[in-house]
Amino acid sequence: MTRIHARAASAPAEVVADLARFGVATVHEAYDRRGLMTGLTPLDPELTACGPAVTALCHAGDNLMVHAAIDTCTPGDILVVATLSPSTHGMFGDLLATLCQARGVAALVIDAGVRDTRDIRRAGFPVWSRAISAAGTTKQAAGWVNTPVVCGGVQVTPGDLVLADADGVVVVATSDAAEVAAAAARREEHEGAVRARYAAGHGKNIDDLLRQAGAAGLS
Ligand SMILES: O=C([O-])CC(=O)C(=O)O
Ligand SMILES: [Mg+2]
C-alpha cells in the first residue's frame, strides 16, 4: 500500500486567486454552508491563506509524515495535517515553520498542537491549529502523505482548496472552486447593498419576517 503519494493536481492559479479574495464566512455560505472546519483557531488572526491542500496523516505524537509531506509541497500549497487518533502534541514548531517558509508553503492547518508559537508568529508563518502544546513528538512512525484526511471534522482530499482567516478554515473541492468563487462574488454584491441600507439605519422589515416565521407581527 503506497504511503507517500505525489502532490495532487489542483485548480488553476487564477481560480485560487479568485477564491482568495473572499472571507471564510462568505465562502462557507456560498458553498451552501459546507466545508467549514471546527475547533481550529489561527495563531495570528491578522493572517490569511488560500491554496491547494497537501495532506499528512500522522500517528498521534509523531511528526515524521509532516517532514515527508513538506518534501512534496510546491510554493503556495497549504499543509493539512491530521492524526490517526486525537492528539494535542506540539507536532510543529519554529524549525518546521522555517522549512515551510523556505519552501514557499503558504500555511499550516493542523488538527493537533503546535509549539514555539511566539517565534512562528514573529516569523509571520500562518498557522491554524487545534491546540498549543510544548509536548514533543517522535519521528518514527510511518503514516501517509497526500491521501484523504479528516481535519477539523472535514474531509480534505489532496488538491482541495483551503481558505483560512480569522474566522477559521473552509475547504472547497477543486471541481467546485470556480462556481463557489462566482457565488461568493454574488453574495458580496448583495451584502454591499444590505450594508449600505444598514449604514443608513434601515434594518430588516421585522414585521414581515415574523409573519413569515409564523409569529404575530409587531402590532
Ligand atoms: O521539532 C519538532 O518536532 C517540532 C518543533 O519544535 C519545531 O519544528 O521547531
Ligand atoms: Mg521547536
Short mmCIF file of C-alpha atoms and ligand atoms in Angstrom, two decimals:
data_model
loop_
_atom_site.label_atom_id
_atom_site.label_comp_id
_atom_site.label_asym_id
_atom_site.label_seq_id
_atom_site.Cartn_x
_atom_site.Cartn_y
_atom_site.Cartn_z
CA MET A 1 0.00 0.00 0.00
CA THR A 2 1.55 3.27 -1.15
CA ARG A 3 2.05 5.65 1.73
CA ILE A 4 3.57 8.68 0.03
CA HIS A 5 1.66 9.91 -2.99
CA ALA A 6 2.81 12.69 -5.30
CA ARG A 7 1.30 16.12 -4.86
CA ALA A 8 -2.20 16.16 -6.38
CA ALA A 9 -3.28 18.43 -9.23
CA SER A 10 -5.46 21.34 -8.14
CA ALA A 11 -7.48 24.22 -9.53
CA PRO A 12 -5.76 26.68 -11.91
CA ALA A 13 -3.87 29.55 -10.25
CA GLU A 14 -6.48 32.10 -11.36
CA VAL A 15 -9.24 30.15 -9.58
CA VAL A 16 -7.12 30.06 -6.40
CA ALA A 17 -6.55 33.83 -6.68
CA ASP A 18 -10.26 34.38 -7.29
CA LEU A 19 -11.28 32.42 -4.17
CA ALA A 20 -8.57 34.13 -2.09
CA ARG A 21 -10.41 37.47 -2.48
CA PHE A 22 -13.18 36.32 -0.13
CA GLY A 23 -13.50 35.68 3.58
CA VAL A 24 -14.11 32.25 5.10
CA ALA A 25 -17.66 33.16 6.19
CA THR A 26 -18.61 34.27 2.68
CA VAL A 27 -17.16 31.16 1.02
CA HIS A 28 -18.76 28.86 3.58
CA GLU A 29 -22.15 30.46 2.84
CA ALA A 30 -21.53 30.43 -0.91
CA TYR A 31 -20.70 26.70 -0.61
CA ASP A 32 -24.17 26.01 0.83
CA ARG A 33 -22.63 26.13 4.32
CA ARG A 34 -20.32 23.19 3.64
CA GLY A 35 -16.60 22.67 4.23
CA LEU A 36 -16.13 24.57 7.48
CA MET A 37 -13.66 23.05 9.94
CA THR A 38 -14.48 23.12 13.64
CA GLY A 39 -12.15 23.64 16.61
CA LEU A 40 -9.18 25.11 14.72
CA THR A 41 -8.05 28.65 15.52
CA PRO A 42 -5.40 30.92 14.00
CA LEU A 43 -2.11 31.69 15.77
CA ASP A 44 -2.30 35.16 14.23
CA PRO A 45 -5.82 36.30 13.27
CA GLU A 46 -4.37 39.02 11.02
CA LEU A 47 -3.05 36.42 8.56
CA THR A 48 -5.00 34.78 5.76
CA ALA A 49 -4.17 31.95 3.37
CA CYS A 50 -5.63 30.25 0.30
CA GLY A 51 -4.08 27.36 -1.60
CA PRO A 52 -4.20 23.70 -2.60
CA ALA A 53 -4.02 21.08 0.16
CA VAL A 54 -1.03 18.80 0.62
CA THR A 55 -2.02 16.30 3.31
CA ALA A 56 -0.17 14.38 6.03
CA LEU A 57 -1.75 11.65 8.12
CA CYS A 58 0.35 11.02 11.23
CA HIS A 59 0.28 8.72 14.22
CA ALA A 60 -0.57 10.65 17.38
CA GLY A 61 2.62 12.02 18.94
CA ASP A 62 4.76 11.52 15.82
CA ASN A 63 5.57 14.09 13.12
CA LEU A 64 7.60 12.01 10.65
CA MET A 65 4.96 12.43 7.96
CA VAL A 66 4.89 16.20 8.41
CA HIS A 67 8.51 16.18 7.23
CA ALA A 68 7.62 13.82 4.38
CA ALA A 69 4.66 15.99 3.31
CA ILE A 70 6.73 19.19 3.25
CA ASP A 71 9.02 17.42 0.79
CA THR A 72 6.13 17.13 -1.70
CA CYS A 73 4.96 20.76 -1.32
CA THR A 74 5.33 23.35 -4.04
CA PRO A 75 5.12 27.13 -3.41
CA GLY A 76 1.61 28.24 -2.44
CA ASP A 77 0.50 24.87 -1.06
CA ILE A 78 -1.22 24.58 2.31
CA LEU A 79 -0.03 21.75 4.53
CA VAL A 80 -3.01 19.98 6.13
CA VAL A 81 -2.07 17.64 8.98
CA ALA A 82 -4.34 15.09 10.66
CA THR A 83 -3.65 12.32 13.17
CA LEU A 84 -4.96 8.76 13.33
CA SER A 85 -6.28 9.32 16.84
CA PRO A 86 -6.91 12.56 18.74
CA SER A 87 -3.71 14.40 19.69
CA THR A 88 -2.72 17.79 21.01
CA HIS A 89 1.04 17.18 20.86
CA GLY A 90 3.12 20.11 19.62
CA MET A 91 3.90 18.42 16.31
CA PHE A 92 5.07 21.57 14.55
CA GLY A 93 7.29 24.38 15.78
CA ASP A 94 9.54 27.17 14.64
CA LEU A 95 12.04 24.84 12.92
CA LEU A 96 9.39 23.29 10.70
CA ALA A 97 7.89 26.75 10.12
CA THR A 98 11.34 27.88 8.93
CA LEU A 99 11.49 24.95 6.50
CA CYS A 100 7.96 25.65 5.26
CA GLN A 101 8.76 29.29 4.62
CA ALA A 102 11.95 28.35 2.77
CA ARG A 103 9.89 26.02 0.54
CA GLY A 104 7.17 28.62 -0.08
CA VAL A 105 4.46 26.69 1.80
CA ALA A 106 1.60 29.16 2.29
CA ALA A 107 0.26 27.92 5.65
CA LEU A 108 -0.23 25.05 8.07
CA VAL A 109 -3.66 23.72 9.07
CA ILE A 110 -3.25 21.07 11.77
CA ASP A 111 -5.75 19.00 13.75
CA ALA A 112 -3.29 18.74 16.66
CA GLY A 113 -0.92 21.04 18.55
CA VAL A 114 1.83 23.49 17.64
CA ARG A 115 4.64 24.94 19.74
CA ASP A 116 7.26 27.71 19.62
CA THR A 117 4.22 29.84 18.85
CA ARG A 118 5.78 33.24 19.60
CA ASP A 119 8.59 32.53 17.13
CA ILE A 120 6.16 31.28 14.48
CA ARG A 121 4.04 34.42 14.92
CA ARG A 122 7.09 36.65 14.68
CA ALA A 123 8.21 34.86 11.52
CA GLY A 124 4.79 35.59 10.03
CA PHE A 125 4.05 31.98 9.08
CA PRO A 126 0.27 31.43 9.06
CA VAL A 127 -0.95 28.54 11.26
CA TRP A 128 -4.40 27.24 12.23
CA SER A 129 -4.32 24.56 14.93
CA ARG A 130 -6.49 22.72 17.44
CA ALA A 131 -4.08 23.31 20.33
CA ILE A 132 -0.92 24.94 21.54
CA SER A 133 1.32 22.49 23.39
CA ALA A 134 5.01 22.22 24.16
CA ALA A 135 4.68 18.42 24.25
CA GLY A 136 7.26 16.86 21.94
CA THR A 137 6.84 14.23 19.25
CA THR A 138 8.90 11.36 17.85
CA LYS A 139 9.84 10.85 14.19
CA GLN A 140 9.45 7.09 13.99
CA ALA A 141 6.01 6.14 12.73
CA ALA A 142 5.25 5.86 9.03
CA GLY A 143 1.89 7.34 8.11
CA TRP A 144 0.58 8.71 4.83
CA VAL A 145 1.16 11.70 2.57
CA ASN A 146 -1.37 13.01 0.05
CA THR A 147 -4.20 10.68 0.97
CA PRO A 148 -7.64 11.97 2.00
CA VAL A 149 -7.72 13.01 5.68
CA VAL A 150 -10.29 14.33 8.10
CA CYS A 151 -9.12 17.62 9.63
CA GLY A 152 -11.31 19.76 11.87
CA GLY A 153 -14.20 17.40 11.09
CA VAL A 154 -13.97 17.97 7.32
CA GLN A 155 -12.69 15.52 4.72
CA VAL A 156 -9.78 17.05 2.81
CA THR A 157 -8.77 15.44 -0.48
CA PRO A 158 -5.29 16.38 -1.67
CA GLY A 159 -5.57 19.32 -4.07
CA ASP A 160 -8.77 20.68 -2.49
CA LEU A 161 -8.64 24.42 -1.98
CA VAL A 162 -8.18 25.55 1.62
CA LEU A 163 -9.12 29.09 2.63
CA ALA A 164 -8.31 30.36 6.13
CA ASP A 165 -8.69 33.62 8.01
CA ALA A 166 -9.54 34.98 11.46
CA ASP A 167 -12.89 33.13 11.40
CA GLY A 168 -11.44 29.66 10.72
CA VAL A 169 -10.82 27.30 7.81
CA VAL A 170 -13.06 26.25 4.92
CA VAL A 171 -12.33 23.54 2.34
CA VAL A 172 -13.65 23.63 -1.24
CA ALA A 173 -13.39 20.70 -3.66
CA THR A 174 -11.26 21.58 -6.70
CA SER A 175 -14.13 20.90 -9.11
CA ASP A 176 -16.44 23.28 -7.18
CA ALA A 177 -13.95 26.13 -6.70
CA ALA A 178 -14.79 28.32 -9.74
CA GLU A 179 -18.54 28.02 -9.09
CA VAL A 180 -18.10 28.81 -5.37
CA ALA A 181 -15.96 31.88 -6.17
CA ALA A 182 -18.70 33.15 -8.52
CA ALA A 183 -21.37 32.54 -5.84
CA ALA A 184 -19.17 34.33 -3.26
CA ALA A 185 -18.89 37.35 -5.59
CA ARG A 186 -22.70 37.49 -5.93
CA ARG A 187 -23.05 37.22 -2.17
CA GLU A 188 -20.61 40.09 -1.59
CA GLU A 189 -22.52 42.25 -4.03
CA HIS A 190 -25.75 41.51 -2.17
CA GLU A 191 -24.11 42.18 1.20
CA GLY A 192 -22.82 45.51 -0.14
CA ALA A 193 -26.39 46.60 -0.77
CA VAL A 194 -27.52 45.37 2.69
CA ARG A 195 -24.56 47.12 4.33
CA ALA A 196 -25.49 50.42 2.65
CA ARG A 197 -29.07 50.11 3.92
CA TYR A 198 -27.88 49.22 7.45
CA ALA A 199 -25.37 52.10 7.43
CA ALA A 200 -28.30 54.39 6.71
CA GLY A 201 -30.04 52.93 9.76
CA HIS A 202 -32.60 50.87 7.81
CA GLY A 203 -32.83 47.35 9.25
CA LYS A 204 -34.91 44.42 8.02
CA ASN A 205 -38.69 44.53 7.94
CA ILE A 206 -39.19 42.68 11.24
CA ASP A 207 -42.95 42.60 10.91
CA ASP A 208 -42.72 40.71 7.58
CA LEU A 209 -40.05 38.32 8.87
CA LEU A 210 -42.06 37.47 11.99
CA ARG A 211 -45.14 36.85 9.89
CA GLN A 212 -43.13 34.57 7.53
CA ALA A 213 -41.87 32.73 10.62
CA GLY A 214 -45.46 32.11 11.67
CA ALA A 215 -45.36 34.57 14.56
CA ALA A 216 -47.54 37.58 15.08
CA GLY A 217 -46.27 40.87 13.68
CA LEU A 218 -45.42 43.98 15.64
CA SER A 219 -49.00 45.09 16.01
O1 LIG B 1 10.99 19.64 16.06
C1 LIG B 1 9.82 19.32 16.25
O2 LIG B 1 9.44 18.16 16.40
C2 LIG B 1 8.78 20.38 16.33
C3 LIG B 1 9.40 21.67 16.71
O3 LIG B 1 9.52 22.01 17.85
C4 LIG B 1 9.95 22.54 15.63
O4 LIG B 1 9.65 22.31 14.45
O5 LIG B 1 10.62 23.51 15.97
MG MG B 2 10.95 23.62 18.17
#
